[in-house]
GROMACS .gro file of C-alpha atoms in nm:
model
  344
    1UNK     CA    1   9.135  -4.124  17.297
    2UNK     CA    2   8.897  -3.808  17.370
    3UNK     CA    3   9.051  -3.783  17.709
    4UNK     CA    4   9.433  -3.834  17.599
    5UNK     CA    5   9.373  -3.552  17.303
    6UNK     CA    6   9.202  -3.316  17.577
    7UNK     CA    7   9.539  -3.366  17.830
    8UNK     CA    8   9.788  -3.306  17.580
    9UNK     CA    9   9.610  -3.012  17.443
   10UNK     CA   10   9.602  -2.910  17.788
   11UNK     CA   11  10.014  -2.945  17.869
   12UNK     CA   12  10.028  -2.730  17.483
   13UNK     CA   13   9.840  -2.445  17.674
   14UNK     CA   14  10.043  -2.436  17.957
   15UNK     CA   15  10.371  -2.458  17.740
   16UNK     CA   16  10.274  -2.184  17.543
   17UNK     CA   17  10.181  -1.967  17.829
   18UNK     CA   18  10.543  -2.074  18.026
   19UNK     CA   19  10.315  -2.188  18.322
   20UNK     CA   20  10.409  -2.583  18.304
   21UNK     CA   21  10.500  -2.674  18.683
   22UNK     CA   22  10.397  -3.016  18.662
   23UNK     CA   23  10.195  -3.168  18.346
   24UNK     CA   24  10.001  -3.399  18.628
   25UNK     CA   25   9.776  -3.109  18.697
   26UNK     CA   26   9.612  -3.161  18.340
   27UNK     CA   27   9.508  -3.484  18.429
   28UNK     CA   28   9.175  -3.407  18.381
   29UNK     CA   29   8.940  -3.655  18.612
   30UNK     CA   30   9.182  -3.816  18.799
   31UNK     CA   31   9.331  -3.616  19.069
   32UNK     CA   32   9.607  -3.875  19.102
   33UNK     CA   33   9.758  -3.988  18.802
   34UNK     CA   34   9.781  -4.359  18.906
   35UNK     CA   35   9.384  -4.379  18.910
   36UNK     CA   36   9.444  -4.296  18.520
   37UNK     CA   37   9.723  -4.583  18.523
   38UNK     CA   38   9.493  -4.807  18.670
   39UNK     CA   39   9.214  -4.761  18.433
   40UNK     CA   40   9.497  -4.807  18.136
   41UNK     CA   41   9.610  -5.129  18.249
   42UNK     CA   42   9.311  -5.234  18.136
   43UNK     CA   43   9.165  -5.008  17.879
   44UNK     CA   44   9.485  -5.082  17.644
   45UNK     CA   45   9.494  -5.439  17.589
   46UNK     CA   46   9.092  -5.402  17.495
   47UNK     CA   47   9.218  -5.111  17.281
   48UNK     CA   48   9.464  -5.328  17.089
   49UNK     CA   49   9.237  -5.579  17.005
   50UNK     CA   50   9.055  -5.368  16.789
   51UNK     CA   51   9.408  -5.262  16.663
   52UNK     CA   52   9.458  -5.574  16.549
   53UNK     CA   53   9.128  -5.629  16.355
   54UNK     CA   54   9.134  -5.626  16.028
   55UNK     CA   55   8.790  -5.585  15.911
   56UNK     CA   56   8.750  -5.202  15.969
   57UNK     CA   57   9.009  -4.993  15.830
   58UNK     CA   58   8.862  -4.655  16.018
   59UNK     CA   59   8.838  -4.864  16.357
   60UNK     CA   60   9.221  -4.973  16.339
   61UNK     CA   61   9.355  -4.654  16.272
   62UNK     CA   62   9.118  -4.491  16.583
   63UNK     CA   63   9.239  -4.766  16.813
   64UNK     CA   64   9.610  -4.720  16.654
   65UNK     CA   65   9.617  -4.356  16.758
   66UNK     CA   66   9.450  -4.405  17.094
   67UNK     CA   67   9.747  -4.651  17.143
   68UNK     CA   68   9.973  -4.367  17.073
   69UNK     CA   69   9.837  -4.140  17.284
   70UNK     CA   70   9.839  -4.371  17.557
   71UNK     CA   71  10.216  -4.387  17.552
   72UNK     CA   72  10.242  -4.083  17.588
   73UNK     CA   73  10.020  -4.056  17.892
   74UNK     CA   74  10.237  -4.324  17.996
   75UNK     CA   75  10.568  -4.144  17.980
   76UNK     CA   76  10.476  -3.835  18.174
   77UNK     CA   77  10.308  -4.029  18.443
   78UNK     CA   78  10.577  -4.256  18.528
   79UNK     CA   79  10.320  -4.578  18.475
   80UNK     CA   80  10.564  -4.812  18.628
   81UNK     CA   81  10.311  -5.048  18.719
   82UNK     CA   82  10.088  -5.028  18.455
   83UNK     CA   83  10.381  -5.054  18.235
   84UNK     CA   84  10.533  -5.374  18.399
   85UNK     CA   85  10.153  -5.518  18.359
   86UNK     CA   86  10.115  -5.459  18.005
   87UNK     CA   87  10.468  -5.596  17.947
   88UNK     CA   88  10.376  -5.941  18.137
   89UNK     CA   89  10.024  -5.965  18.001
   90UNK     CA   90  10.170  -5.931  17.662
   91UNK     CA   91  10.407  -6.233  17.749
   92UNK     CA   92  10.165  -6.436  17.912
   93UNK     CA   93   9.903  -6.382  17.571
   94UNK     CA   94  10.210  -6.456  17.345
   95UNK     CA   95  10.308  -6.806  17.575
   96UNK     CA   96   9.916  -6.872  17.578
   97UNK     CA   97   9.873  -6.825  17.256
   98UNK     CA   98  10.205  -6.888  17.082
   99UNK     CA   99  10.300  -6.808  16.727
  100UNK     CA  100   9.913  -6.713  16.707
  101UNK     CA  101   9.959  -6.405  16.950
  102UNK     CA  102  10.231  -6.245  16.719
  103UNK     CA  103  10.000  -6.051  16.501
  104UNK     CA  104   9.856  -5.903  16.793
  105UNK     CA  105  10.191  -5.786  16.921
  106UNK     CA  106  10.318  -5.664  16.603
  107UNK     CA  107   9.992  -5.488  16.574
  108UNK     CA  108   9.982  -5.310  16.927
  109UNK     CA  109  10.368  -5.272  17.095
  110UNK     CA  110  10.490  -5.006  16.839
  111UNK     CA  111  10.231  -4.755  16.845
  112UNK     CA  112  10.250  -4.759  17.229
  113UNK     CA  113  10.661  -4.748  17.212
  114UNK     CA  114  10.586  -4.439  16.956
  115UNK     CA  115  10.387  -4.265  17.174
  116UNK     CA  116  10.645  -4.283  17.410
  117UNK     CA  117  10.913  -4.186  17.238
  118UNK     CA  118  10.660  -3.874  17.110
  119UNK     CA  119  10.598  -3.769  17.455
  120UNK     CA  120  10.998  -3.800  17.565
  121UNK     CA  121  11.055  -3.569  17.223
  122UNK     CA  122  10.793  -3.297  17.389
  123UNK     CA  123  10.977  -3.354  17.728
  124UNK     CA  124  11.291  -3.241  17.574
  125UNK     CA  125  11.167  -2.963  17.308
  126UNK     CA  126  10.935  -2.829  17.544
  127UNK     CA  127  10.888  -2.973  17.872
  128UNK     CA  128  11.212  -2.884  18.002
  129UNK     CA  129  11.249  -2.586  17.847
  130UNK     CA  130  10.958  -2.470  18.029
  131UNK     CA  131  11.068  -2.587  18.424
  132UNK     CA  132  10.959  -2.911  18.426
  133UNK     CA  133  11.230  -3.166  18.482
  134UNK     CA  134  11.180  -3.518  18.489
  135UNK     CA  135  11.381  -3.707  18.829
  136UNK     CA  136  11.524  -4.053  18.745
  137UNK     CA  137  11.506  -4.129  19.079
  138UNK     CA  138  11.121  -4.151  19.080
  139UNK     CA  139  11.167  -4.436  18.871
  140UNK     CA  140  11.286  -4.639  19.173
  141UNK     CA  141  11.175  -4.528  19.473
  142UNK     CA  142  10.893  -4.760  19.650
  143UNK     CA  143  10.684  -4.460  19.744
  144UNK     CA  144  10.650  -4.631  20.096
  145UNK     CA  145  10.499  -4.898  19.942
  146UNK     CA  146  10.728  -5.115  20.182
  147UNK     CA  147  10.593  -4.956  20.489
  148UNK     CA  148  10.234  -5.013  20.364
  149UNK     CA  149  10.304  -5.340  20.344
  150UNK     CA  150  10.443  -5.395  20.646
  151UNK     CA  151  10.168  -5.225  20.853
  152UNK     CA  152   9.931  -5.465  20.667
  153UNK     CA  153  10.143  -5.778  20.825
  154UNK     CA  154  10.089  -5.583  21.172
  155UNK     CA  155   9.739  -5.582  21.136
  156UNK     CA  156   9.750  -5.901  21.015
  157UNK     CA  157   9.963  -6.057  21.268
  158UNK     CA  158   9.649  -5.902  21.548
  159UNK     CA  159   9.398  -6.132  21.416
  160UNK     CA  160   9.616  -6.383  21.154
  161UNK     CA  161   9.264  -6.610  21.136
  162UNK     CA  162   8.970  -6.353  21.059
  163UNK     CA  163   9.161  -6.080  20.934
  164UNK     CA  164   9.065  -5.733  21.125
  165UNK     CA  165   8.807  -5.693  20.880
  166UNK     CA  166   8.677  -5.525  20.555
  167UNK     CA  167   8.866  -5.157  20.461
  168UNK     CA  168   8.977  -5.152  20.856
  169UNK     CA  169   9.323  -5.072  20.770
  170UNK     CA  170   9.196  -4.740  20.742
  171UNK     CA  171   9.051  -4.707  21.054
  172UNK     CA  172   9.397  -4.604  21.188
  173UNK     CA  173   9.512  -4.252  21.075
  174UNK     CA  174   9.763  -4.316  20.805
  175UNK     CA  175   9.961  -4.029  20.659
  176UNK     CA  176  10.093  -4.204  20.353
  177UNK     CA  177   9.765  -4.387  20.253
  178UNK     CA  178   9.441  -4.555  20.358
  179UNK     CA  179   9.502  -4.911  20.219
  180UNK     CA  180   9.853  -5.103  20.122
  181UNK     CA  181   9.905  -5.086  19.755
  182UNK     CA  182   9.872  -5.457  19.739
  183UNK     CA  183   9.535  -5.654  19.721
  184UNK     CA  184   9.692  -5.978  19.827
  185UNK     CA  185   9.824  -5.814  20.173
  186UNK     CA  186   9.538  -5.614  20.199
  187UNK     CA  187   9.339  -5.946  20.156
  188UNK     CA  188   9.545  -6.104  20.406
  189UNK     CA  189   9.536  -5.793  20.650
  190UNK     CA  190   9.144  -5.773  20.653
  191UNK     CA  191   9.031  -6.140  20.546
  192UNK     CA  192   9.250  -6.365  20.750
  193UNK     CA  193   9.484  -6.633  20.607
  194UNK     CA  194   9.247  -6.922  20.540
  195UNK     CA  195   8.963  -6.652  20.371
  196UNK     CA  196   9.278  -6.497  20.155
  197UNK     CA  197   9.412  -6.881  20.025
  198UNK     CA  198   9.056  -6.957  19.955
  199UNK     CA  199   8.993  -6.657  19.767
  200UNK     CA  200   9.334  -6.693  19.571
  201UNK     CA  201   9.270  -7.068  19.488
  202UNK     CA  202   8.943  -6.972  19.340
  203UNK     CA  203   9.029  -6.699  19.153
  204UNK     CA  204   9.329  -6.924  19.010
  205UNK     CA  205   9.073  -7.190  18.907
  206UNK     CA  206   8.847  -6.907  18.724
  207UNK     CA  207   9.204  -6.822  18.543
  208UNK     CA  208   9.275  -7.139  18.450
  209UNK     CA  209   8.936  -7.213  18.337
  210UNK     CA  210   8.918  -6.878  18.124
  211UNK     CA  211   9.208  -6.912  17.962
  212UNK     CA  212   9.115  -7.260  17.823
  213UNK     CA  213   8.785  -7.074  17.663
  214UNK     CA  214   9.031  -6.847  17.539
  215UNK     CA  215   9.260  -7.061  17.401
  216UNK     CA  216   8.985  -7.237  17.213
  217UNK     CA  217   8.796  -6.922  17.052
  218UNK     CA  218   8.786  -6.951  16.667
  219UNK     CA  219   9.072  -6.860  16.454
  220UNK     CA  220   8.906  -6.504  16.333
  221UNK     CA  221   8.916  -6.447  16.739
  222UNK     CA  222   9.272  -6.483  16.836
  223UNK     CA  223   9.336  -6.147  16.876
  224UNK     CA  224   9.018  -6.135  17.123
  225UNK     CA  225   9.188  -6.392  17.333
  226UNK     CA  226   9.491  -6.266  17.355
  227UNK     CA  227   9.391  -5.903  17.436
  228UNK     CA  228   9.172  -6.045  17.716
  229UNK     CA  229   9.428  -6.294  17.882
  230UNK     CA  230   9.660  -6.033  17.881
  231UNK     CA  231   9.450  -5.751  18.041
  232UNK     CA  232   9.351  -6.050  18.313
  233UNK     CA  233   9.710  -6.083  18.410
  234UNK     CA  234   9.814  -5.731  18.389
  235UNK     CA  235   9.479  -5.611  18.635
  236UNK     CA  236   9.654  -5.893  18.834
  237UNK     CA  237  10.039  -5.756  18.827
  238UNK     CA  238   9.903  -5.401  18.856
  239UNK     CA  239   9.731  -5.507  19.192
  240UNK     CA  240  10.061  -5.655  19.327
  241UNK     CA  241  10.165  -5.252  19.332
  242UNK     CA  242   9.861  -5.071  19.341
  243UNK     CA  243   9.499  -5.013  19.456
  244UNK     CA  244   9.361  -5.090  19.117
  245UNK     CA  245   9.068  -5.288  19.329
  246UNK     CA  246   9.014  -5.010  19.567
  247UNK     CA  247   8.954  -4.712  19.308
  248UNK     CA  248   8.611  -4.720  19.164
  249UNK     CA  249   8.713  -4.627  18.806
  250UNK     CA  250   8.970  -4.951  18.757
  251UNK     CA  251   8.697  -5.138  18.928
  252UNK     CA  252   8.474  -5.021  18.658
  253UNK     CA  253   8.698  -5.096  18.390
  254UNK     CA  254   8.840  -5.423  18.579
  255UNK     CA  255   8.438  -5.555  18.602
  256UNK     CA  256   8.391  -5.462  18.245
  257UNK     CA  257   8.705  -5.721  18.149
  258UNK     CA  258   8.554  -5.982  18.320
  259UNK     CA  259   8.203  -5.961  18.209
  260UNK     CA  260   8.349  -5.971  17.836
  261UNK     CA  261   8.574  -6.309  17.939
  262UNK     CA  262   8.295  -6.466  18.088
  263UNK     CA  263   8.039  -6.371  17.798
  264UNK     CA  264   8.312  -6.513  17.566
  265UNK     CA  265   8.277  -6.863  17.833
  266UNK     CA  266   7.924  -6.846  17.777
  267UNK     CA  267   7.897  -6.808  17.441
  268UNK     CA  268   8.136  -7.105  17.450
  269UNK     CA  269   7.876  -7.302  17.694
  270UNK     CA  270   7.623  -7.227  17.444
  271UNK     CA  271   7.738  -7.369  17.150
  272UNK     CA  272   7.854  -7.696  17.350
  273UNK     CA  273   7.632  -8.048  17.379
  274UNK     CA  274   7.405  -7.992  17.700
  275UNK     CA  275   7.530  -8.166  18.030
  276UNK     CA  276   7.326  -8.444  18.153
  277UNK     CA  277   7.081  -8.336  18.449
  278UNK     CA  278   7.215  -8.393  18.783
  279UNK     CA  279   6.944  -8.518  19.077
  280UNK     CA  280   6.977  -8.284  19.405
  281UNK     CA  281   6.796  -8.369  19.709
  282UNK     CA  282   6.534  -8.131  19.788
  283UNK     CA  283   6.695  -8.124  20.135
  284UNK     CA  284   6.972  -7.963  19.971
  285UNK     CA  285   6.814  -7.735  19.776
  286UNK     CA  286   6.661  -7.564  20.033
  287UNK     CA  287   6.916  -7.527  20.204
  288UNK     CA  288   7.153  -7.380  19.903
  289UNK     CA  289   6.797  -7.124  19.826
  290UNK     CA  290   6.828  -7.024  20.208
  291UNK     CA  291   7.195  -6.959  20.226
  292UNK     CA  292   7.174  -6.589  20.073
  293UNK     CA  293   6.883  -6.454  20.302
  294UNK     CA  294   7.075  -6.599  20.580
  295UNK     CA  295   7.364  -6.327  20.413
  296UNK     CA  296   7.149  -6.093  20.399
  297UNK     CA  297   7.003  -6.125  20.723
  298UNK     CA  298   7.334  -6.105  20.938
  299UNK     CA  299   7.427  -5.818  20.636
  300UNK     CA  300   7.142  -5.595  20.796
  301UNK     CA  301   7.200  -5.715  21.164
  302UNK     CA  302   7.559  -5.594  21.131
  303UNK     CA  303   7.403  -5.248  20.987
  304UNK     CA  304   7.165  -5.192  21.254
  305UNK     CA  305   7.448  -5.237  21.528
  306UNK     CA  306   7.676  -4.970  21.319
  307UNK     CA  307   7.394  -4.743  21.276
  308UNK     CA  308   7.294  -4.742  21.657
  309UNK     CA  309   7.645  -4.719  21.733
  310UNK     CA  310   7.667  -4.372  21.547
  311UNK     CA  311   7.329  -4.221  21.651
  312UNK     CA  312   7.477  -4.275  22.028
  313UNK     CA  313   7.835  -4.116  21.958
  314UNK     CA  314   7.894  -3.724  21.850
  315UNK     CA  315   8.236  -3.826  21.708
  316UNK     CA  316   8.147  -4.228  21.596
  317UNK     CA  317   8.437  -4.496  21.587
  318UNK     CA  318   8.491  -4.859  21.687
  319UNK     CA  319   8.657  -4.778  21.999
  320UNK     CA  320   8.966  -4.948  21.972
  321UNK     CA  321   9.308  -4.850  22.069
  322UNK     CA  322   9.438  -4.593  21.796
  323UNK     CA  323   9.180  -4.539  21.632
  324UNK     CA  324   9.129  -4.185  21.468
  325UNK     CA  325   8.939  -3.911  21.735
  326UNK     CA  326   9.113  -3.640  21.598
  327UNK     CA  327   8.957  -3.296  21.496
  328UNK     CA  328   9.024  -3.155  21.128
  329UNK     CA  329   9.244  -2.875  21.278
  330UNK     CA  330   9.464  -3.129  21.497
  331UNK     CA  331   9.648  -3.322  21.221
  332UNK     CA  332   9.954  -3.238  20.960
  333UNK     CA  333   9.807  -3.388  20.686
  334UNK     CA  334   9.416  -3.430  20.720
  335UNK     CA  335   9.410  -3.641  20.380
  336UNK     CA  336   9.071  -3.580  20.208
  337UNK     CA  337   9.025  -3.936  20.206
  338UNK     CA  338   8.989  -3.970  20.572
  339UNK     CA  339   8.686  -3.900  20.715
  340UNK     CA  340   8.764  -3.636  21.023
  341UNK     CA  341   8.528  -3.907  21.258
  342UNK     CA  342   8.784  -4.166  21.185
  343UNK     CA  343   8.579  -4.377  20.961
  344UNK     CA  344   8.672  -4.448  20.565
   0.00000   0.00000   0.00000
């Protein structure tokens, strides 16, 4: 809410002093406004759920307003994404949930859609008027999202087992953007096909088994339940069309939705009978105990090599065909997030 108040008071500056190029620029902390749209994918469905409480009067009205203002936010930054994931997360809590979800939605869908409507009031009382002019074709261009895509396949394609490894689709200069917009090809692209179904099918079975905790929280938590299954889906849309997993704040924000789903399954675990004991042979236990220093091990081999590897190189990179050599000076578009050596 503190940040939405302190960007809108900044665009009112710059309208009064005619100097309103593009609102973006107020941003303040994200120097792309899809890192903001990434951390509201999240941040809004945790947001309505205390919109939708009923026991503190002062806490609704604060999460009501910061609802509002988030709308707005929305509106100027052309959240597409983020807008399309809070629009399926809200359907997937309301077909989790059914008829129980409905307070939660007629809580926390028309302060957003006011904020929105707020913010495309300012757009044409003052925004315009002032030289900024909103394109509808923004709306549905891909952004070369396509292309992204497609030179993840490529890389894919070079090693469709083992994937080319972790964050190496950046290791080739990229103009338009240092990892695909999409976690699932970028999975694919650096993980390999078997690592990338095996990561899927488990992270469909921690779904499926959150969702049933969810489903089963008391009454008084409904709202809880819904506002968590619904940010779990959206952070899942949003990745589909973004690199909500590759910015640190959405990872911050995405980490801090799953901790509170899986304190709500232990809290759940808790409460239930105990299981009975299972017998392990010892055998195996020492070999399940020896399994992460083996991790480790090969985790500070693979360090070592990198790190003699760069003390032996003035201008350090893997050596490959295309990779990045060149100098700051020597390129269009030297990106800030490119390292000039060629590494990420």
């Amino acid at each position: 809410m503190a940040h939405s108040v302190l960007v809108l008071l900044l665009l009112a500056v710059s309208v009064l002093e005619g100097n309103l190029s593009e609102p973006w620029a107020a941003l303040v902390g994200f120097d792309n406004p899809r890192f903001l749209n990434h951390a509201q994918t999240v941040a809004l469905p945790l947001v309505a759920i205390v919109s939708a409480d009923d026991s503190s009067k002062r806490w609704r009205q604060l999460a009501w307003a910061t609802l509002v203002l988030g709308g707005m936010l929305l509106f100027i930054t052309y959240g597409r994404a983020t807008l399309l994931a809070l629009l399926l997360g809200l359907l997937a809590g309301l077909w989790a949930f059914g008829r129980r979800g409905l307070p939660y939605a007629r809580r926390t869908v028309p302060p957003t859609i006011v904020g929105m409507l707020l913010m495309w009031v300012c757009y044409l009382l003052w925004f315009r008027p002032a030289g900024y002019v909103i394109d509808p074709d923004q709306f549905a261009h891909v952004h070369y999202r396509d292309y992204l895509i497609g030179q993840a396949v490529k890389l894919w394609q070079t090693s469709p087992w083992l994937g080319v490894g972790p964050m190496h689709f950046s290791h080739w200069y990229n103009g338009e953007a240092a990892h695909p917009h999409d976690l699932y090809f970028q999975l694919l692209a650096e993980y390999g096909a078997p690592a990338t179904i095996l990561i899927l099918l488990g992270a469909g079975r921690w779904f499926a088994a959150s969702l049933r905790a969810l489903r089963t929280l008391p009454e008084q938590h409904t709202n809880v339940g819904v506002g968590l299954w619904g940010a779990l889906i959206g952070i899942a849309v949003d990745a589909a069309f973004s690199g909500n997993f590759v910015m640190p704040v959405s990872q911050l924000w995405i980490a801090m939705a799953i901790a509170m789903v899986l304190a709500m399954r232990a809290d759940k675990r808790t409460n239930a009978a105990p299981a009975s004991g299972i017998a392990t042979s010892s055998t195996w236990s020492r070999a399940r105990g020896g399994l992460p220093w083996l991790v480790v091990a090969a985790m500070l081999w693979m360090t070592v090599q990198s790190y003699r590897e760069v003390l032996h190189s003035s201008q350090p990179t893997l050596g490959t065909s295309g990779a990045v050599h060149a100098a700051h000076g020597e390129t269009t578009n030297p990106n800030p997030r490119f390292w000039i050596i060629g590494w990420f």
